């Protein structure tokens, strides 16, 4: 993990990050929440190190939400996060979709076998949602109710179908119309409880520069609305957006562990070449055409065939058009005001100068209908306050 803020932990950069940072930004984090004694979520990121590997397997981003008493859920999600990326990179005879499904099924077998070896671990399970970015597009695999979203422009789409009781009961109806009385935490499919598991595949979704993906557990999506997700992703860099998602989930009770990965395409996906400046622009000269020729050849060798054209799944399952407006900035403003009152009443030790500046800047931006700036300032005020509170809160081992 890279950076620990109380119980919030950010994922360390992948060793191959420098090869892709000119065209790809991402951040991953997990947080205990406020009502759990241990964190049963896990996450994994695997960036490949060569153009050939990118053509063959792409980049993988995964979250897993464990279920089970004692340490069983934590173990189940850890096995998924450890085994799936490793197994996915094997099987050279399989295309990406087959390899990803096989990796998840093999992780299921391992979790199930481990559960049979001990009474404490019997019945343990985990959700899993995995996003793979390939030349063909975005490929998604999932089991359970952890989600994958894509933001393109002002449109947020949920690319995964929740394997939960309300979603299955109302499969063919808008999910906004699900009655409130139906339990939302009943999961109908997970890795581990049974010897075999059905894995849903979605995609390939074509990629465009600017596309932003969120892979998250329900500790995040259950507390942060789709409108808030869409708006904040439009306005903030990956790490800040993820941090404010975690903060909002905790401020709304933090009933579950909170885990997410945000991935943004900042350029056309290709491996950085030797001599490429940090900004990502290649040197102009006779060598400039070589990478594209190489990429074309590798696409022909590894990215062709019927599998490339196949369309998996029926997603997206939810779609929200979300132009920037006053609603989310006003919600964030209310959160900031409530934080101010709580901190003052409890006499917390706060750097008020920075907080006051951010709040005032947010109010001014909102009054002038500068909604993006308002979201940025209010979000950073929330991050500022919550960061300071984390330093004062006793850390749970």
XYZ file of C-alpha atoms in Angstrom, residues 46-279:
234
model
C -1.497 -5.802 -12.777
C 0.096 -3.667 -15.502
C 2.018 -5.656 -18.100
C 5.608 -4.769 -18.974
C 5.785 -5.271 -22.749
C 3.758 -4.344 -25.814
C 3.414 -8.041 -26.631
C 1.901 -8.760 -23.199
C -0.464 -5.814 -23.602
C -1.707 -7.171 -26.931
C -2.115 -10.647 -25.442
C -3.432 -9.925 -21.923
C -3.811 -6.169 -21.293
C -3.959 -4.491 -17.864
C -6.042 -5.992 -15.049
C -7.829 -4.187 -12.173
C -9.740 -6.219 -9.576
C -11.689 -5.838 -6.330
C -13.024 -8.598 -4.074
C -15.420 -8.354 -1.127
C -15.116 -11.289 1.258
C -17.911 -12.911 3.241
C -17.676 -15.219 6.249
C -17.182 -15.279 9.990
C -13.843 -14.750 11.750
C -11.120 -14.198 9.129
C -12.847 -16.345 6.492
C -14.050 -13.511 4.259
C -10.691 -11.789 4.373
C -8.964 -15.029 3.368
C -11.419 -15.678 0.519
C -10.965 -12.215 -0.997
C -7.177 -12.421 -0.582
C -7.047 -15.728 -2.461
C -9.104 -14.139 -5.265
C -6.905 -11.027 -5.427
C -3.686 -13.078 -5.376
C -4.644 -15.956 -7.657
C -6.748 -14.396 -10.415
C -4.094 -12.017 -11.840
C -1.415 -14.704 -11.623
C -3.528 -17.404 -13.284
C -4.897 -15.002 -15.905
C -1.379 -14.357 -17.221
C -0.882 -18.074 -17.818
C -2.751 -20.216 -20.380
C -1.076 -18.932 -23.576
C -3.482 -21.047 -25.627
C -6.549 -19.139 -24.371
C -7.891 -15.804 -25.508
C -8.347 -13.064 -22.842
C -12.024 -13.805 -22.151
C -11.430 -17.545 -21.754
C -8.322 -16.956 -19.650
C -10.110 -14.516 -17.330
C -13.095 -16.785 -16.832
C -10.802 -19.755 -16.218
C -8.720 -17.770 -13.689
C -11.831 -16.852 -11.695
C -13.134 -20.416 -11.801
C -9.787 -21.745 -10.572
C -9.797 -19.193 -7.743
C -13.280 -20.424 -6.838
C -11.995 -24.006 -6.632
C -9.116 -22.956 -4.391
C -11.358 -20.949 -2.056
C -13.860 -23.799 -1.871
C -11.168 -26.377 -1.131
C -9.676 -24.152 1.574
C -13.124 -23.748 3.102
C -13.560 -27.518 3.329
C -10.315 -27.900 5.272
C -11.448 -26.030 8.379
C -14.691 -25.584 10.267
C -13.935 -21.898 10.735
C -13.655 -21.353 6.977
C -16.586 -23.477 5.738
C -18.918 -21.532 3.476
C -16.546 -18.601 3.087
C -16.896 -16.635 -0.090
C -16.103 -13.452 -1.951
C -17.446 -11.317 -4.736
C -15.082 -10.372 -7.542
C -15.203 -7.766 -10.279
C -12.347 -7.506 -12.753
C -11.678 -4.987 -15.499
C -9.152 -5.718 -18.258
C -8.052 -3.027 -20.728
C -6.977 -4.491 -24.076
C -6.473 -3.293 -27.646
C -9.917 -4.801 -28.388
C -11.497 -2.699 -25.630
C -12.577 -3.143 -22.018
C -13.391 -6.669 -20.864
C -15.254 -7.177 -17.582
C -15.761 -10.339 -15.516
C -17.736 -10.473 -12.304
C -19.445 -12.593 -9.677
C -21.545 -10.995 -6.915
C -22.458 -7.348 -6.371
C -19.149 -5.514 -6.647
C -19.427 -3.210 -9.628
C -17.651 -1.783 -12.662
C -18.710 1.629 -13.955
C -17.568 3.582 -17.008
C -17.805 7.350 -17.310
C -17.607 8.670 -20.866
C -18.086 12.398 -21.096
C -21.128 13.109 -18.931
C -22.608 9.601 -19.146
C -22.110 7.032 -16.391
C -22.823 3.376 -17.211
C -22.874 0.367 -14.906
C -21.225 -2.419 -16.875
C -22.000 -5.216 -14.385
C -25.234 -6.858 -13.235
C -25.585 -7.283 -9.476
C -26.025 -10.948 -8.531
C -28.275 -9.920 -5.661
C -31.853 -10.690 -4.661
C -33.411 -7.350 -5.721
C -31.618 -7.243 -9.069
C -32.585 -10.821 -9.902
C -36.220 -10.307 -8.860
C -36.461 -7.162 -10.964
C -34.133 -8.255 -13.746
C -36.182 -6.717 -16.554
C -37.233 -3.527 -14.770
C -35.437 -0.253 -14.037
C -33.414 -0.760 -10.879
C -34.589 2.597 -9.556
C -38.045 1.019 -9.189
C -36.964 -1.783 -6.830
C -39.159 -1.561 -3.682
C -37.325 -0.428 -0.557
C -38.414 -3.419 1.510
C -36.432 -6.020 -0.426
C -33.117 -6.930 1.290
C -30.271 -5.562 -0.825
C -27.460 -7.452 0.874
C -28.583 -10.961 -0.132
C -25.979 -12.180 -2.641
C -27.008 -15.048 -4.901
C -23.620 -15.788 -6.435
C -20.068 -15.681 -5.032
C -16.724 -17.465 -5.209
C -16.131 -20.224 -2.685
C -19.347 -21.678 -1.260
C -19.764 -24.166 -4.125
C -17.285 -26.263 -6.134
C -18.187 -24.444 -9.364
C -19.309 -20.902 -10.162
C -20.877 -19.124 -13.125
C -18.811 -16.127 -14.240
C -20.425 -13.285 -16.178
C -18.365 -11.661 -18.946
C -19.159 -8.229 -20.395
C -17.602 -6.476 -23.360
C -15.608 -5.733 -25.303
C -16.456 -2.075 -24.740
C -14.545 0.183 -27.174
C -12.078 2.516 -25.471
C -11.765 6.261 -25.982
C -9.291 8.734 -24.539
C -10.949 10.261 -21.477
C -12.851 7.112 -20.485
C -12.826 6.679 -16.708
C -13.621 3.397 -14.963
C -14.549 2.724 -11.339
C -14.236 -0.818 -9.980
C -15.647 -0.956 -6.447
C -17.225 -2.995 -3.668
C -20.724 -2.249 -2.400
C -19.294 -0.443 0.618
C -18.674 2.402 -1.830
C -21.549 2.069 -4.316
C -24.061 1.519 -1.514
C -23.291 4.882 0.098
C -22.396 7.123 -2.851
C -25.091 7.775 -5.461
C -24.558 7.285 -9.183
C -25.033 11.023 -9.721
C -22.308 11.755 -7.171
C -20.016 9.166 -8.742
C -20.518 10.630 -12.223
C -20.046 14.236 -11.100
C -16.983 13.670 -8.931
C -15.285 11.541 -11.594
C -15.775 14.413 -14.069
C -14.240 16.975 -11.726
C -11.345 15.377 -9.819
C -8.155 13.395 -10.546
C -8.285 9.673 -9.781
C -6.742 9.718 -6.310
C -8.748 12.660 -5.015
C -11.993 11.280 -6.449
C -11.378 7.954 -4.749
C -10.531 9.603 -1.447
C -13.717 11.683 -1.418
C -15.778 8.571 -2.280
C -14.316 6.821 0.769
C -14.879 9.893 2.945
C -18.513 10.233 1.859
C -19.166 6.536 2.507
C -17.751 6.878 6.019
C -19.649 10.092 6.735
C -22.849 8.231 5.809
C -22.216 5.575 8.422
C -19.429 3.497 6.909
C -21.445 0.275 7.421
C -19.081 -1.855 5.337
C -15.494 -1.985 4.157
C -14.935 0.457 1.282
C -12.705 -0.407 -1.683
C -12.295 1.022 -5.146
C -9.999 1.465 -8.131
C -10.353 4.394 -10.536
C -8.709 4.086 -13.966
C -8.588 6.888 -16.548
C -7.326 6.769 -20.126
C -5.345 9.964 -20.625
C -4.011 8.949 -24.070
C -3.965 6.123 -26.591
C -2.790 2.980 -24.805
C 0.722 2.050 -25.896
C 3.981 1.250 -24.172
C 6.312 4.188 -23.555
C 9.331 4.012 -25.838
C 12.884 4.685 -24.764
C 13.528 8.429 -25.042
C 9.854 9.328 -24.520
C 9.613 12.502 -22.419
C 7.705 12.368 -19.134
C 4.794 14.261 -20.699
